[in-house]
Short mmCIF file of N, CA and C in Angstrom, two decimals:
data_model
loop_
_atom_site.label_atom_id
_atom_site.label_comp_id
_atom_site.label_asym_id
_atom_site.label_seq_id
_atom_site.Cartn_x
_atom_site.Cartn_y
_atom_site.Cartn_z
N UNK A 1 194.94 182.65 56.80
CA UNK A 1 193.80 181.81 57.08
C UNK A 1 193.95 180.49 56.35
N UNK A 2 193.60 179.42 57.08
CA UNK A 2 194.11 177.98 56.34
C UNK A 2 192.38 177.67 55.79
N UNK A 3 192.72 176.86 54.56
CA UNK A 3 191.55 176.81 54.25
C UNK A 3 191.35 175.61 54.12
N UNK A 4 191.46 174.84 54.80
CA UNK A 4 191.43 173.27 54.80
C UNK A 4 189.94 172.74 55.62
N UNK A 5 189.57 171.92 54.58
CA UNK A 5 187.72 171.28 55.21
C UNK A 5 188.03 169.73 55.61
N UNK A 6 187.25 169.13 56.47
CA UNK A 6 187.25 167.98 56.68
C UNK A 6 186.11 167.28 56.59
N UNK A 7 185.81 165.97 56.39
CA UNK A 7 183.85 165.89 56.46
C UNK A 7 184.59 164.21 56.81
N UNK A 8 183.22 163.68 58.04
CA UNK A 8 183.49 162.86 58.45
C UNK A 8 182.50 161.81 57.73
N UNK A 9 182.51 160.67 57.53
CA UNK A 9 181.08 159.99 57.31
C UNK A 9 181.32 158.58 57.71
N UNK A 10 180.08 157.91 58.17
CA UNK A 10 179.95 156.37 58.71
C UNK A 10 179.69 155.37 57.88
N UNK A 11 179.50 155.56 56.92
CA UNK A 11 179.06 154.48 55.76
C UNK A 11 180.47 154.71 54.92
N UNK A 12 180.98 153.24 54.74
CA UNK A 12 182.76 153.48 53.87
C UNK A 12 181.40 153.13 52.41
N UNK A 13 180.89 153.20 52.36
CA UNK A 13 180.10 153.25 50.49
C UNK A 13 179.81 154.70 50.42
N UNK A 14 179.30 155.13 51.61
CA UNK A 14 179.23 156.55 51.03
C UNK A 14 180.18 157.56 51.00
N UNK A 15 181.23 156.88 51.89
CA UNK A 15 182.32 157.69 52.13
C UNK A 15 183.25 157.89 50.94
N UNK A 16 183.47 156.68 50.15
CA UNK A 16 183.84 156.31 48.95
C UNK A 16 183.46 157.22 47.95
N UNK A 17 181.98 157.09 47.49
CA UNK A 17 181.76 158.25 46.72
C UNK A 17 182.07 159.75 46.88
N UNK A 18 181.60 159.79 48.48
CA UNK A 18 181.66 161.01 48.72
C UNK A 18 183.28 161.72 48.21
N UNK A 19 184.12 160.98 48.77
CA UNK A 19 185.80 160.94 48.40
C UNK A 19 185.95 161.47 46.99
N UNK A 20 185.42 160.90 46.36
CA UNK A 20 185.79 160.96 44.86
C UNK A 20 184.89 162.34 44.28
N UNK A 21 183.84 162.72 44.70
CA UNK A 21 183.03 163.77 44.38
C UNK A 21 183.84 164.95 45.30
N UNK A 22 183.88 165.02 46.11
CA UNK A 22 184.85 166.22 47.11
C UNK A 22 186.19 166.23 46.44
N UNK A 23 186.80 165.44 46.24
CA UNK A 23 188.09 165.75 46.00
C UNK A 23 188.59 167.19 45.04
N UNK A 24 187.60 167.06 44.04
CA UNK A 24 187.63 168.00 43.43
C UNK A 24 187.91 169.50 43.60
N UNK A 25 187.29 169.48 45.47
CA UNK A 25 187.38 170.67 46.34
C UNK A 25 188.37 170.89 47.00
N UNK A 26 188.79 169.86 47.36
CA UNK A 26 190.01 169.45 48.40
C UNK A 26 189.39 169.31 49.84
N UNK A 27 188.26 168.74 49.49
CA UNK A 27 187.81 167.98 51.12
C UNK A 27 188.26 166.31 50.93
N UNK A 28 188.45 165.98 52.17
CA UNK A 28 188.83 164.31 52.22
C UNK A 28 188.00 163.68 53.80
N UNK A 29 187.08 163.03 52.71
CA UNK A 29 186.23 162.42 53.84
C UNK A 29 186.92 161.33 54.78
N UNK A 30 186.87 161.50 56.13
CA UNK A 30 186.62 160.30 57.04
C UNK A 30 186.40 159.31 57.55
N UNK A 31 186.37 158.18 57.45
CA UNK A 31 185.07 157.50 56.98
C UNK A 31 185.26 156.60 59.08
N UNK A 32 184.10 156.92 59.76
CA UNK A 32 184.26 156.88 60.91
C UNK A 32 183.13 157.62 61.86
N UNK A 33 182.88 157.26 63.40
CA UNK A 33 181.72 158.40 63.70
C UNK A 33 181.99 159.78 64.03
N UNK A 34 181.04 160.43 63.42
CA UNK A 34 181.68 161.65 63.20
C UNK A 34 181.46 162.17 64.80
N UNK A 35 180.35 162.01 65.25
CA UNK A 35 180.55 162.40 66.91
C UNK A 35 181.64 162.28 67.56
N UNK A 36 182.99 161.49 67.15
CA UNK A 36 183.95 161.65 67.82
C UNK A 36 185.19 162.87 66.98
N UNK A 37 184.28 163.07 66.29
CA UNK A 37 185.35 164.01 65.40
C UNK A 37 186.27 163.80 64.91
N UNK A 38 187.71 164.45 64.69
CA UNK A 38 188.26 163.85 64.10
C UNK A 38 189.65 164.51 64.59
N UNK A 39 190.56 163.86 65.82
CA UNK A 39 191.47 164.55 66.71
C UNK A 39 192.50 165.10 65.81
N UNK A 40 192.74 163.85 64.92
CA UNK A 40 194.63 164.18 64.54
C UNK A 40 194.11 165.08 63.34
N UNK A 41 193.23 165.96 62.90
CA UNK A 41 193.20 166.82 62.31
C UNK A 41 192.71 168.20 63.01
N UNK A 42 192.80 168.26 63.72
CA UNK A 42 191.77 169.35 65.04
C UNK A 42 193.11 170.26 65.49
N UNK A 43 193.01 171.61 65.51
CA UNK A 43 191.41 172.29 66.19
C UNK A 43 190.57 172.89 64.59
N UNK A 44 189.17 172.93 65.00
CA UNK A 44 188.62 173.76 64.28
C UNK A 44 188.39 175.03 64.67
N UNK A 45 188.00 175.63 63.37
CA UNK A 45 187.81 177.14 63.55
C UNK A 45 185.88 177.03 63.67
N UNK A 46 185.51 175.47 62.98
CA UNK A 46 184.42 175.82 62.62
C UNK A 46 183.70 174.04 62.77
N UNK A 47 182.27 173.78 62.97
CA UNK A 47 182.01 172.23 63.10
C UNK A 47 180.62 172.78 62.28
N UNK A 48 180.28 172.00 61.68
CA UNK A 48 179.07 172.27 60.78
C UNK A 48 178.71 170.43 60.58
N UNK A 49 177.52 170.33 61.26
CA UNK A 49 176.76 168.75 61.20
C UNK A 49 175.70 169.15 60.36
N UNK A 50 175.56 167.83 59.64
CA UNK A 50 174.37 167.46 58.87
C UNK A 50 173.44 167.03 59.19
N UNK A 51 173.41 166.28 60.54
CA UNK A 51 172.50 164.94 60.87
C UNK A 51 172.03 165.51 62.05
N UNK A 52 170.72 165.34 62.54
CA UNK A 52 170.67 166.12 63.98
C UNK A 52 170.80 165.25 65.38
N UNK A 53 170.96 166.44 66.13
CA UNK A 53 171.26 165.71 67.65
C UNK A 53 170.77 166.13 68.66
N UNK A 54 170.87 165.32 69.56
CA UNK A 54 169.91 165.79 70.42
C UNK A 54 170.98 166.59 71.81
N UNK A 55 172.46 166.25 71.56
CA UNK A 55 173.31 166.47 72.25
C UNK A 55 174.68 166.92 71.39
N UNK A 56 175.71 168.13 72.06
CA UNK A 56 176.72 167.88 71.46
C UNK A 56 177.68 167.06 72.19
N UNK A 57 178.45 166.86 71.26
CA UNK A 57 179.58 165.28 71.48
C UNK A 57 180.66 166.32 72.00
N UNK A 58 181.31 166.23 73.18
CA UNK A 58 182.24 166.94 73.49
C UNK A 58 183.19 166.85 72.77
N UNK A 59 183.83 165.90 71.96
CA UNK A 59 184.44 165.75 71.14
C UNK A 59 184.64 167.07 70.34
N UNK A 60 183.08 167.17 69.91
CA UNK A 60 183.25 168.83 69.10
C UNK A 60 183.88 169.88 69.80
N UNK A 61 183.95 170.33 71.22
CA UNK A 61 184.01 171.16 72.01
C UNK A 61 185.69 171.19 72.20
N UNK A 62 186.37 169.51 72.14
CA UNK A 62 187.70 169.93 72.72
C UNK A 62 188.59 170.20 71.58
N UNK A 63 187.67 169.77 70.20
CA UNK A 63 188.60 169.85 68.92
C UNK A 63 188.25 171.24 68.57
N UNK A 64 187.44 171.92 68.85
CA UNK A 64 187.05 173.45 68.42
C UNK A 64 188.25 173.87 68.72
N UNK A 65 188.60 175.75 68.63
CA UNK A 65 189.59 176.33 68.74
C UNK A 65 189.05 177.27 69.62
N UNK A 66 189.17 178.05 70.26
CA UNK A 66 188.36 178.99 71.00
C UNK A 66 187.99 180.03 70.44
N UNK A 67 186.07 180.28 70.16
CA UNK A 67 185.29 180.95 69.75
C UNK A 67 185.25 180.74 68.58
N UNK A 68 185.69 179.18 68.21
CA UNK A 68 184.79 178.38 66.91
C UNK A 68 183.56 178.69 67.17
N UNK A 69 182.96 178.09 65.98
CA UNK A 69 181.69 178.10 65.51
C UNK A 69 180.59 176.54 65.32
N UNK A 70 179.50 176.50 66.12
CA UNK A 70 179.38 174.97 65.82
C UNK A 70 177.75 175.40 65.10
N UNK A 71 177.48 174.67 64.23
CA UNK A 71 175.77 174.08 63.77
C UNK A 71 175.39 173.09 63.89
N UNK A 72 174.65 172.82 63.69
CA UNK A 72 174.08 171.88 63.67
C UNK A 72 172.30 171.59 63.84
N UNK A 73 171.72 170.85 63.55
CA UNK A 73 170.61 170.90 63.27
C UNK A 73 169.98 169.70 64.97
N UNK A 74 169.12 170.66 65.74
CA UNK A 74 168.80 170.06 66.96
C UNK A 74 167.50 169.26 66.83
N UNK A 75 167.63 168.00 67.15
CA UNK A 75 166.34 167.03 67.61
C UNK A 75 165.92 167.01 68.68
N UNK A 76 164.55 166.88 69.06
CA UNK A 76 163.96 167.01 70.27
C UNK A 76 163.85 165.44 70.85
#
């Protein structure tokens, strides 16, 4: 099982921090929209969003792996 995380984020200030606080874990933030995911590291086993939506980004769907796992928090 590979245990490798990815986290995407749109703000390069927060991405910055975020970088330097994760690293510690061995996550390496993105800094980019995360709705498009993130190809040249894909497939996932797993997509876990923070921010809610009112739609998923297919993006998530073609980088999944088959019978990934997605969350995410839904807006009406």
């Amino acid at each position: 099982m590979d245990d490798a995380r990815e986290a995407a984020e749109v703000d390069p200030v927060v991405a910055k921090q975020a970088a330097r606080n994760l690293a510690q874990a061995g996550v390496h933030p993105v800094v980019g929209d995360g709705a498009a995911g993130c190809p040249e590291r894909a497939s996932y086993d797993r997509v876990h969003v923070t921010c809610g939506m009112r739609t998923i980004p297919y993006a998530f769907v073609q980088q999944a792996r088959s019978g990934a796992v997605t969350v995410l928090p839904h807006c009406s």
